[in-house]
Coordinates of C-alpha atoms in Angstrom, one line a residue:
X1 CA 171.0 204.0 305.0
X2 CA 168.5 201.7 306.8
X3 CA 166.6 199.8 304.4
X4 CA 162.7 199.6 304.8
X5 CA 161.6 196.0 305.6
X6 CA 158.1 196.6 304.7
X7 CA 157.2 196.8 301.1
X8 CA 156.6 199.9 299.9
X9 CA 153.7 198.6 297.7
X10 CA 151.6 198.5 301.5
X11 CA 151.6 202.1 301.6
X12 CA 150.3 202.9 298.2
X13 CA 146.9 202.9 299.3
X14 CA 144.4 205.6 299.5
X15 CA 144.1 207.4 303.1
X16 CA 148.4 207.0 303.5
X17 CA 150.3 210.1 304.3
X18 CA 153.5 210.3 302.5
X19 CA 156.2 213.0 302.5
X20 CA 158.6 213.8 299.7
X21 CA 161.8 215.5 300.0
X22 CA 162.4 217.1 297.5
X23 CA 159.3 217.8 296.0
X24 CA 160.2 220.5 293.3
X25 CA 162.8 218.5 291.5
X26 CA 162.5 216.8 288.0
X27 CA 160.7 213.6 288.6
X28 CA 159.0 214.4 292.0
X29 CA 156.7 216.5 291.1
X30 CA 155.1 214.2 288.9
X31 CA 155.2 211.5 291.5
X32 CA 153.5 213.6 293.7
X33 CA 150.7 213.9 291.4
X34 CA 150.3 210.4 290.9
X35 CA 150.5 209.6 294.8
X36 CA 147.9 212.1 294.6
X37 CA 145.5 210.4 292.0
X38 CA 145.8 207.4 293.6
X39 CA 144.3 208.8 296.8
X40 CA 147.6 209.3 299.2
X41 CA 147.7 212.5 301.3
X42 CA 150.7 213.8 299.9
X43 CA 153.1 217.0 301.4
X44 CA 157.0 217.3 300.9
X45 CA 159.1 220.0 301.0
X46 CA 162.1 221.6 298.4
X47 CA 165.0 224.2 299.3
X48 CA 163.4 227.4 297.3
X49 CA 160.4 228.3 296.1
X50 CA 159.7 227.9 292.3
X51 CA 157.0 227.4 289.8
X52 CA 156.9 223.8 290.3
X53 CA 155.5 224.4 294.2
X54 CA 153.6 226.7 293.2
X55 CA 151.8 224.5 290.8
X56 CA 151.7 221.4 293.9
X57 CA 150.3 224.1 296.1
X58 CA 147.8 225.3 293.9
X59 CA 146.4 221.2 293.9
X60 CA 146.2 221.4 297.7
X61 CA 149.9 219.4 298.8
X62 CA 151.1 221.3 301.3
X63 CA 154.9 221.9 300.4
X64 CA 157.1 223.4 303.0
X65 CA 160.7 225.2 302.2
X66 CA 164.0 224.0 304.0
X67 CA 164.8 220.8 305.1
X68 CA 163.1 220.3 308.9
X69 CA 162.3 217.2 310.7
X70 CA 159.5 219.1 312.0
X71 CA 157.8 219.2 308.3
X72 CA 157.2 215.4 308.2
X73 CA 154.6 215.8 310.7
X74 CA 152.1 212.7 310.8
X75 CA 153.7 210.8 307.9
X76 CA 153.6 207.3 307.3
X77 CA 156.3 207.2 304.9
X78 CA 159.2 209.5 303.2
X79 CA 160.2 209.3 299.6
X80 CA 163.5 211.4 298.5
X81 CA 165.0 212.3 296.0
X82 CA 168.8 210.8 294.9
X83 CA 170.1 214.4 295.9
X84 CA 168.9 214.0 299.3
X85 CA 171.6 212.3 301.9
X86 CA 171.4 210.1 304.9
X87 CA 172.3 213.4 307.2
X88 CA 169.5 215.6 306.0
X89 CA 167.7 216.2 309.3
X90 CA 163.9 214.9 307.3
X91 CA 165.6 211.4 306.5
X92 CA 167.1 211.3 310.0
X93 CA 164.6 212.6 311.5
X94 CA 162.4 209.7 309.8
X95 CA 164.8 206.9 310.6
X96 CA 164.7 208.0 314.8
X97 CA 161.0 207.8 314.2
X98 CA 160.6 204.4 312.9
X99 CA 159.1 206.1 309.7
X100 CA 160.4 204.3 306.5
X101 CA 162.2 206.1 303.8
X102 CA 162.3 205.0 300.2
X103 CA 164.0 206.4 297.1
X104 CA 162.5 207.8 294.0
X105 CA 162.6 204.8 292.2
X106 CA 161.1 202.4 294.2
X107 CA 158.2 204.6 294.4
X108 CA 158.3 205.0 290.6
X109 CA 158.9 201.2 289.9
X110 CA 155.9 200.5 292.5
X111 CA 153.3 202.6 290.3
X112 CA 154.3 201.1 287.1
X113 CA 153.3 197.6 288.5
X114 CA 149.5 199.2 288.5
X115 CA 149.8 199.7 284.5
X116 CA 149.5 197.1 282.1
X117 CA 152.0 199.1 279.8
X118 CA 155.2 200.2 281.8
X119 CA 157.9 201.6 278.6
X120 CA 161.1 202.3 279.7
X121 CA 163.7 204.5 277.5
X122 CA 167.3 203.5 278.8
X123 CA 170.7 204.3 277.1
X124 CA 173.9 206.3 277.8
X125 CA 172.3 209.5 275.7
X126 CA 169.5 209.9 273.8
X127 CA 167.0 209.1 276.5
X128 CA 165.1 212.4 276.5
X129 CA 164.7 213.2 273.0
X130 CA 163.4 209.5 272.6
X131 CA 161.0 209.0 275.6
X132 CA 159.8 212.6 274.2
X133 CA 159.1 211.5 270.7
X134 CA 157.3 208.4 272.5
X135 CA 155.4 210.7 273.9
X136 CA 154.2 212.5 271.0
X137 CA 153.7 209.0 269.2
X138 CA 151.5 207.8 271.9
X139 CA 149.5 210.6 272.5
X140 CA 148.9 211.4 269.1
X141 CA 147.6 207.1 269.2
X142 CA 144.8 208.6 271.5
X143 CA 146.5 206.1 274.3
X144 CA 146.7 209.1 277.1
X145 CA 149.5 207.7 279.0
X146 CA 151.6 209.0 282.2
X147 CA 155.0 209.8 281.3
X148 CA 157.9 211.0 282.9
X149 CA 161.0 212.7 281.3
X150 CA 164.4 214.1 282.7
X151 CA 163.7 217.4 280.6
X152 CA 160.8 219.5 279.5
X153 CA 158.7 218.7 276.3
X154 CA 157.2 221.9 275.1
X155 CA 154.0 219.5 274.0
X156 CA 153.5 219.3 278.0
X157 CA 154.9 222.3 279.0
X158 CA 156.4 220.2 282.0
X159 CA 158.4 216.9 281.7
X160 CA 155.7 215.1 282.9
X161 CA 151.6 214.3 282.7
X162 CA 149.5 212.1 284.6
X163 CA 147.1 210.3 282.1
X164 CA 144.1 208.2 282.3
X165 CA 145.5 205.5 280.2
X166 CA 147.0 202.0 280.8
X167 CA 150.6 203.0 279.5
X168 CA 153.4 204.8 281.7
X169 CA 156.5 205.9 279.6
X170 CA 159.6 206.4 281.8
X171 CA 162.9 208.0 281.0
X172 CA 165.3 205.2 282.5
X173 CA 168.7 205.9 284.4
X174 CA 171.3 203.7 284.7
X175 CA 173.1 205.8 287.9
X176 CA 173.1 203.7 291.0
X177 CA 171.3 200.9 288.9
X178 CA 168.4 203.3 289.7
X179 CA 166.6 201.5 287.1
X180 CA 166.5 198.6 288.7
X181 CA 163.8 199.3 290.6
X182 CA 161.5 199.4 288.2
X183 CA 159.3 196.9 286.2
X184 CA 159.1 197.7 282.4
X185 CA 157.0 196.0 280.1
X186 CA 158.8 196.8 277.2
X187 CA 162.8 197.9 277.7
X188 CA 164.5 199.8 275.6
X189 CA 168.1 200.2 275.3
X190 CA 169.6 202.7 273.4
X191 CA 173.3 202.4 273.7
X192 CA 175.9 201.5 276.1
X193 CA 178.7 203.4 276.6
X194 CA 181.1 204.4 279.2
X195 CA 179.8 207.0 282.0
X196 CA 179.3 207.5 285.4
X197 CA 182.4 206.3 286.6
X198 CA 182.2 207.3 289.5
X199 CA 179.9 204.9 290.3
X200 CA 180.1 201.6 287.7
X201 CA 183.9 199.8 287.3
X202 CA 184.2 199.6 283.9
X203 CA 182.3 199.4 280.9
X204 CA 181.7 195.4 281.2
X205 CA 180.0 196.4 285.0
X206 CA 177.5 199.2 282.8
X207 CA 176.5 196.4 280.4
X208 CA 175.9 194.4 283.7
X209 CA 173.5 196.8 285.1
X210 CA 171.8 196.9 281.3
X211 CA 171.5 192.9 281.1
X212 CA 170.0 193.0 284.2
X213 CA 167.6 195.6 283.4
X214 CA 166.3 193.7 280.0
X215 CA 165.7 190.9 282.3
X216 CA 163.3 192.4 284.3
X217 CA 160.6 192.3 281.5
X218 CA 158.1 189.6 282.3
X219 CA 157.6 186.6 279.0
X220 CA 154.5 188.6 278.0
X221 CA 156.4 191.8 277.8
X222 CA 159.1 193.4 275.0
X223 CA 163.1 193.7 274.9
X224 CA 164.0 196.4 272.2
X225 CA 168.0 197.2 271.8
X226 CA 170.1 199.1 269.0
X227 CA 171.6 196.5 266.3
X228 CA 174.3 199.2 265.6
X229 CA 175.3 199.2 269.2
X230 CA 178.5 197.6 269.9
X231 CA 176.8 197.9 274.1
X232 CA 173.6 197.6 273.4
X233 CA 174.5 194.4 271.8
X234 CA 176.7 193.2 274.5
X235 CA 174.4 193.8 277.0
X236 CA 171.0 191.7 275.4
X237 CA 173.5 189.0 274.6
X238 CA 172.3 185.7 276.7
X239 CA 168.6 186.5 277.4
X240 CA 166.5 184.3 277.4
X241 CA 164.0 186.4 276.4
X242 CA 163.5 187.0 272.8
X243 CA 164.7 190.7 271.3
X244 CA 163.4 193.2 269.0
X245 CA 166.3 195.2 267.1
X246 CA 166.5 198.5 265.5
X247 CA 169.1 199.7 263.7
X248 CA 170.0 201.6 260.6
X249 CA 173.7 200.1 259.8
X250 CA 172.4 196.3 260.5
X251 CA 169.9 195.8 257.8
X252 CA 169.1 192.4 259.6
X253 CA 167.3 194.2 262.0
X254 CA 163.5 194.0 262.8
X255 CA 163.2 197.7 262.4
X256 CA 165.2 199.4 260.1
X257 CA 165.1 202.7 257.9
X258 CA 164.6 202.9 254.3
X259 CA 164.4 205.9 251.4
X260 CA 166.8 208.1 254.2
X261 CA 167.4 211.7 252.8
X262 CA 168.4 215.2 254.5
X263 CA 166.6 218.4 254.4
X264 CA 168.1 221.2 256.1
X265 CA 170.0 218.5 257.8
X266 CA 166.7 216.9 259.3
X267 CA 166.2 213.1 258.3
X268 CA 163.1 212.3 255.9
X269 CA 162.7 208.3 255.9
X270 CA 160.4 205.4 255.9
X271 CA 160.4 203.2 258.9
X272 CA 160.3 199.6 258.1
X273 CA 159.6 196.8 259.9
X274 CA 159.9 193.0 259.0
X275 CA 160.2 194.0 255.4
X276 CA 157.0 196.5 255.6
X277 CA 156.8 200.1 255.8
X278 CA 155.2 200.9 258.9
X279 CA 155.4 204.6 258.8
X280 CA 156.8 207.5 256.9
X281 CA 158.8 209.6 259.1
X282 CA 159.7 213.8 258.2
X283 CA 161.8 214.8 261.5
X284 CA 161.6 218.3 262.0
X285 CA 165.2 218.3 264.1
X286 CA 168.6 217.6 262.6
X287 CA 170.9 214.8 263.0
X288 CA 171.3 211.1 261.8
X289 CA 171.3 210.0 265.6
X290 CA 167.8 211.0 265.3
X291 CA 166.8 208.6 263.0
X292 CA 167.9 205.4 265.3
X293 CA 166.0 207.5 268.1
X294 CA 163.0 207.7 266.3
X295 CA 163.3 203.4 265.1
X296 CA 163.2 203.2 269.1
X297 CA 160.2 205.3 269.3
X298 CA 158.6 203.3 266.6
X299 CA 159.5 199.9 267.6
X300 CA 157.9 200.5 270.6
X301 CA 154.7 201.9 269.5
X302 CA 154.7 198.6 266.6
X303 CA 155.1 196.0 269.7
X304 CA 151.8 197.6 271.6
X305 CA 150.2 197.6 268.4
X306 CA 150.0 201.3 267.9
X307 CA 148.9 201.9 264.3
X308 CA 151.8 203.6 262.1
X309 CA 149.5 206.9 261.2
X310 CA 150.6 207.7 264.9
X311 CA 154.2 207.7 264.8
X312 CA 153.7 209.8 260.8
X313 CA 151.3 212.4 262.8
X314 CA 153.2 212.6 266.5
X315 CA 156.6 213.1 264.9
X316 CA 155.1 216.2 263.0
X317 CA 154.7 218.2 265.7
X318 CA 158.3 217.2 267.6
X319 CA 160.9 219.8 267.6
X320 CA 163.1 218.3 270.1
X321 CA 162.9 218.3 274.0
X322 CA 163.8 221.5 276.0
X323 CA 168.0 221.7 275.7
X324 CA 168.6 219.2 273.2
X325 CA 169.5 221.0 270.4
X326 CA 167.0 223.6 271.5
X327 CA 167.4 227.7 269.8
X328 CA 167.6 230.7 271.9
X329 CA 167.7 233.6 270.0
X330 CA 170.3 235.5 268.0
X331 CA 173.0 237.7 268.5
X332 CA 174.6 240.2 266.7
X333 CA 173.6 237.8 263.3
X334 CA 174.9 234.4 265.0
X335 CA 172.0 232.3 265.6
X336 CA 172.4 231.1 269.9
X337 CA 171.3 227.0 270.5
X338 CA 171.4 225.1 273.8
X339 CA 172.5 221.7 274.5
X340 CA 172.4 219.3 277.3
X341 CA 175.0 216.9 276.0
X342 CA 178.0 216.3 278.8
X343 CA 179.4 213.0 277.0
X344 CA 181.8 212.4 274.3
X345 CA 179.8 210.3 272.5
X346 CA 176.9 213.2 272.7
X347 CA 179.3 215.4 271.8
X348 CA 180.2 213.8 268.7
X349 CA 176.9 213.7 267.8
X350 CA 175.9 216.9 268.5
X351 CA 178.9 218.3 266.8
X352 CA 179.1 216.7 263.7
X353 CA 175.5 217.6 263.3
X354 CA 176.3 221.2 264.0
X355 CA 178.5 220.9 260.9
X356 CA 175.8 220.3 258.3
X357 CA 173.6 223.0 259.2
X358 CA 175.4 225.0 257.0
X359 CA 177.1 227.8 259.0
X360 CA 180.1 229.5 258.8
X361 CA 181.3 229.2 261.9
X362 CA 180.6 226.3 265.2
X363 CA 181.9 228.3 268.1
X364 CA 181.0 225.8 270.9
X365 CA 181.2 227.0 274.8
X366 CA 181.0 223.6 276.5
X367 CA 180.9 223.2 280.3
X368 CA 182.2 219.4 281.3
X369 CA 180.2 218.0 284.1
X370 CA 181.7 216.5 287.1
X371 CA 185.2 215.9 288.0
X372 CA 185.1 211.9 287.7
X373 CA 183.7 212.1 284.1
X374 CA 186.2 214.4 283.0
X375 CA 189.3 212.9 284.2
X376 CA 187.7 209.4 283.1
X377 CA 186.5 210.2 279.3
X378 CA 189.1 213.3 279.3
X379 CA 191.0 211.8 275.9
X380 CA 187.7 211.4 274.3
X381 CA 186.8 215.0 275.6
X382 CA 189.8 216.5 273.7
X383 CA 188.9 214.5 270.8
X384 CA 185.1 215.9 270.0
X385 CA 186.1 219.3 271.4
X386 CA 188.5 219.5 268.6
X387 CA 185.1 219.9 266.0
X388 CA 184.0 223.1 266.8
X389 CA 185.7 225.8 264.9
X390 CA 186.1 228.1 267.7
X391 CA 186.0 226.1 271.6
X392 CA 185.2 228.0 274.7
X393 CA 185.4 226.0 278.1
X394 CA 183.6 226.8 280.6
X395 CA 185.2 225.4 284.3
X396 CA 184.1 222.1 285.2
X397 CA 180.6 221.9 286.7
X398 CA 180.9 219.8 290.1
X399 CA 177.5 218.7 290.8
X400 CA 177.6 216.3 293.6
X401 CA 181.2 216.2 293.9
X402 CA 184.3 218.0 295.4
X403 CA 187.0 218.1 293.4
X404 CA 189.6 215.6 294.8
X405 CA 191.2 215.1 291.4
X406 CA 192.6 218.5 291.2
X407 CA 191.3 218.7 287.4
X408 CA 190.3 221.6 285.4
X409 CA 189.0 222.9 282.6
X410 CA 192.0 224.6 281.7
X411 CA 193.4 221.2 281.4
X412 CA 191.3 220.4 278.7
X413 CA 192.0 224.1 276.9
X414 CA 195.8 223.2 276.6
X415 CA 195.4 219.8 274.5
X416 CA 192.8 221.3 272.1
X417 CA 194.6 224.3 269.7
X418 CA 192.8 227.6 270.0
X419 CA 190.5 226.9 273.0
X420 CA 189.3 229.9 275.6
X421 CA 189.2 229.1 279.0
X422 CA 187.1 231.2 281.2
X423 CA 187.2 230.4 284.7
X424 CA 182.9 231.6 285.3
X425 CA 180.2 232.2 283.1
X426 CA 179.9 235.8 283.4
X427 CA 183.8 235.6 281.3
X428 CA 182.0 232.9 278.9
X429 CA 179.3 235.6 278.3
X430 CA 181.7 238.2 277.5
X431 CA 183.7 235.7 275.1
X432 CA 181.2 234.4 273.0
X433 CA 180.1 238.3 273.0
X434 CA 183.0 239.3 271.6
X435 CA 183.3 236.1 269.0
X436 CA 180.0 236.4 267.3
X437 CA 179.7 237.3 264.0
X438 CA 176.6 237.1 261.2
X439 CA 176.6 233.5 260.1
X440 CA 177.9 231.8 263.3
X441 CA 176.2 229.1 265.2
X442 CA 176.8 229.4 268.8
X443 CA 176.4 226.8 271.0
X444 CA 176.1 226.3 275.0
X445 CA 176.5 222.8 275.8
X446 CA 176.8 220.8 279.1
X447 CA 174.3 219.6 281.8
X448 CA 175.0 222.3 284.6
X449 CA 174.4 225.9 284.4
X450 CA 176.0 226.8 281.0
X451 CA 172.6 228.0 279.2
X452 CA 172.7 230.7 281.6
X453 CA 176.0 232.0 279.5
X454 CA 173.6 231.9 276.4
X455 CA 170.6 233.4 278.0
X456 CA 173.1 236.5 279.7
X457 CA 174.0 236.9 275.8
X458 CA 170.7 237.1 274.6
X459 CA 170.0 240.1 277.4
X460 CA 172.7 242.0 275.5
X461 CA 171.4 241.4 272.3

């Protein structure tokens, strides 16, 4: 890839035409909006129609489908997506031509520089459902901010909104040190674990890329890490910049919580901070993951001085991002959930909480994700996938990669006792079909296509 030379702040300037490829996806569409707002003459293109263009059309960008050098026209500048390689004939067709091409994140980590407010969630899981409860703190705080999540948040019915306020609140990847790029404010770091392998060395290289996240934030700005985290820890340790902690195990910690009982295995706590109670907190999801997710939520409203009443009220009306923990339907009496979770340590979570909702019967259909992550993590793998009572695997979704490993799912089937392979989807649908029973919980879990398996099901029901 040839680098631009010019800053790609010089083009962010009413009257500019830039082209996005990959227009449609996650985190484009909202940039496309923004470029729009802030007076670009924005057009892109995407591989299929969908809702999403529809929706970009209907503001006026003109969104072509396919990939053509032909469709960047007059553009003065190409942003693309992370999917979008060096040989697709826009980005090739942009380098003959002089035209610079940036990446997603530069773009993204540009625009944040024009709020005084930039909050970005980072962390090996738990990134969604905590940018998303953010959200709902925030705008229930009257502070209209743009936010941009790697999920849908049924409060925006989109994982995105552009706001008139002077706060942005970014779900942060660590893949490719994407997150780099940008310019938070206030950073928050969830946890640290080992994960994309296929990109970082070892877990000492991830807390690398974390440390050197935190130390973007400017002196006037806010460092907010996870007590409890072992990573978290590792990777704020020789700042120089001062850090706020959250935790629930580490009762040293700035923010910690208090009063923590279970209802219907959703957490009811107080949040305290610096010894006071800042806000009273009644989850309506399950899981005691969620309470150090909600701390992160809080800390960062506390730092920009958002009044406690907010994070009380927003939290009301949160019921979890779209796939995280998300309900379906039910069939044949057992009640179907979906779930994006594609690590062990998500797993684990997810699992364990599965066990205190009080069913008979966890019958998990799981769906690894990428070759490299399940050959790298594939002890841990067997581990969590031991929990469920009954385990149905799915084969291994490949994403962006070909499987040089020679791995399978059915590698995975034979270390954990009484696990169903199915070599597609349409076999995962006919499994769990024949499994369920009144009084199961059914799960689909992974970040590929698996929720498809769960939705044929539903169709049957």
């Amino acid at each position: 890839m040839i680098h631009p030379t010019v800053d790609i702040h010089t083009y962010l300037k009413p009257g500019v035409r830039v082209h996005l490829a990959g227009i449609g996806g996650v985190s484009m569409c909202p940039l496309a909006e923004v470029l729009r707002g802030m007076g670009l003459t924005v057009q892109g293109s995407d591989m299929s129609e969908s809702d999403t263009v529809r929706h970009l059309r209907s503001l006026g960008i003109d969104v072509a489908i396919g990939h053509s050098a032909e469709n960047l026209k007059d553009c003065d500048l190409v942003i693309r997506t992370a999917a979008i390689h060096d040989e697709n004939p826009e980005i090739s067709g942009a380098i003959a031509r002089g035209i610079p091409v940036y990446e997603r994140a530069q773009a993204w980590g540009a625009i944040m520089q024009k709020y005084a407010n930039a909050v970005c969630f980072s962390g090996t899981h738990g990134k969604t459902t905590t940018t998303s409860m953010a959200t709902h703190i925030f705008m229930e705080a009257g502070a209209d901010p743009t936010v941009m999540i790697g999920g849908t948040l049924p409060l925006l019915h989109s994982g995105y909104r552009v706001g008139q306020g002077d706060t942005i609140i970014l779900e942060s990847c660590e893949y490719c040190n994407s997150f780099l790029n940008f310019f938070p404010t206030v950073a928050v770091i969830l946890n640290v674990e080992e994960d994309h392998l296929d990109f970082f060395k070892d877990l000492a290289d991830i807390e690398h890329s974390f440390h050197a996240f935190a130390d973007l934030v400017p002196q006037r700005g806010y460092i907010i890490s996870n007590a409890d985290d072992a990573g978290a820890r590792d990777s704020v340790k020789g700042l120089q910049h001062p850090v706020f902690t959250f935790a629930v195990q580490d009762r040293t910690a700035d923010c910690v919580a208090d009063n923590v009982s279970f209802f219907d295995g959703c957490p009811v706590f107080d949040v305290v901070i610096h010894g006071e109670v800042y806000a009273h907190v009644e989850l309506k999801i399950p899981g005691k993951h969620n309470i150090l997710n909600t701390l992160a939520a809080a800390s960062a409203a506390y730092v920009l001085g958002l009044p406690g009443e907010a994070v009380s009220r927003g939290l009301e009306t949160f019921h979890g991002a779209g796939r995280r923990m998300e309900h379906k339907g039910t069939y044949h009496g057992a009640e179907v959930y979906d779930d994006y979770a594609h690590h062990p340590g998500e797993l684990h979570a997810l699992l364990t909480t599965a066990r205190t909702m009080g069913y008979q019967r966890v019958i998990c259909a799981f769906q690894p994700h990428t070759y490299s992550r399940t050959k790298a993590l594939f002890s841990q793998f067997v581990e969590e996938l031991k929990l469920p009572d009954v385990t149905v695997l799915a084969e291994i979704y490949a994403a962006r990669e070909q499987n040089d490993i020679g791995i399978s799912s059915q590698d995975l089937a034979r270390e954990i006792p009484g696990a169903i392979y199915c070599s597609s989807l349409e076999k995962v649908t006919d499994t769990l079909a024949s499994l369920a029973q009144p009084g199961d919980l059914i799960l689909t879990v992974g970040a590929g296509d698996i929720f498809r398996a769960g939705e044929k099901l539903l169709e049957r029901a």
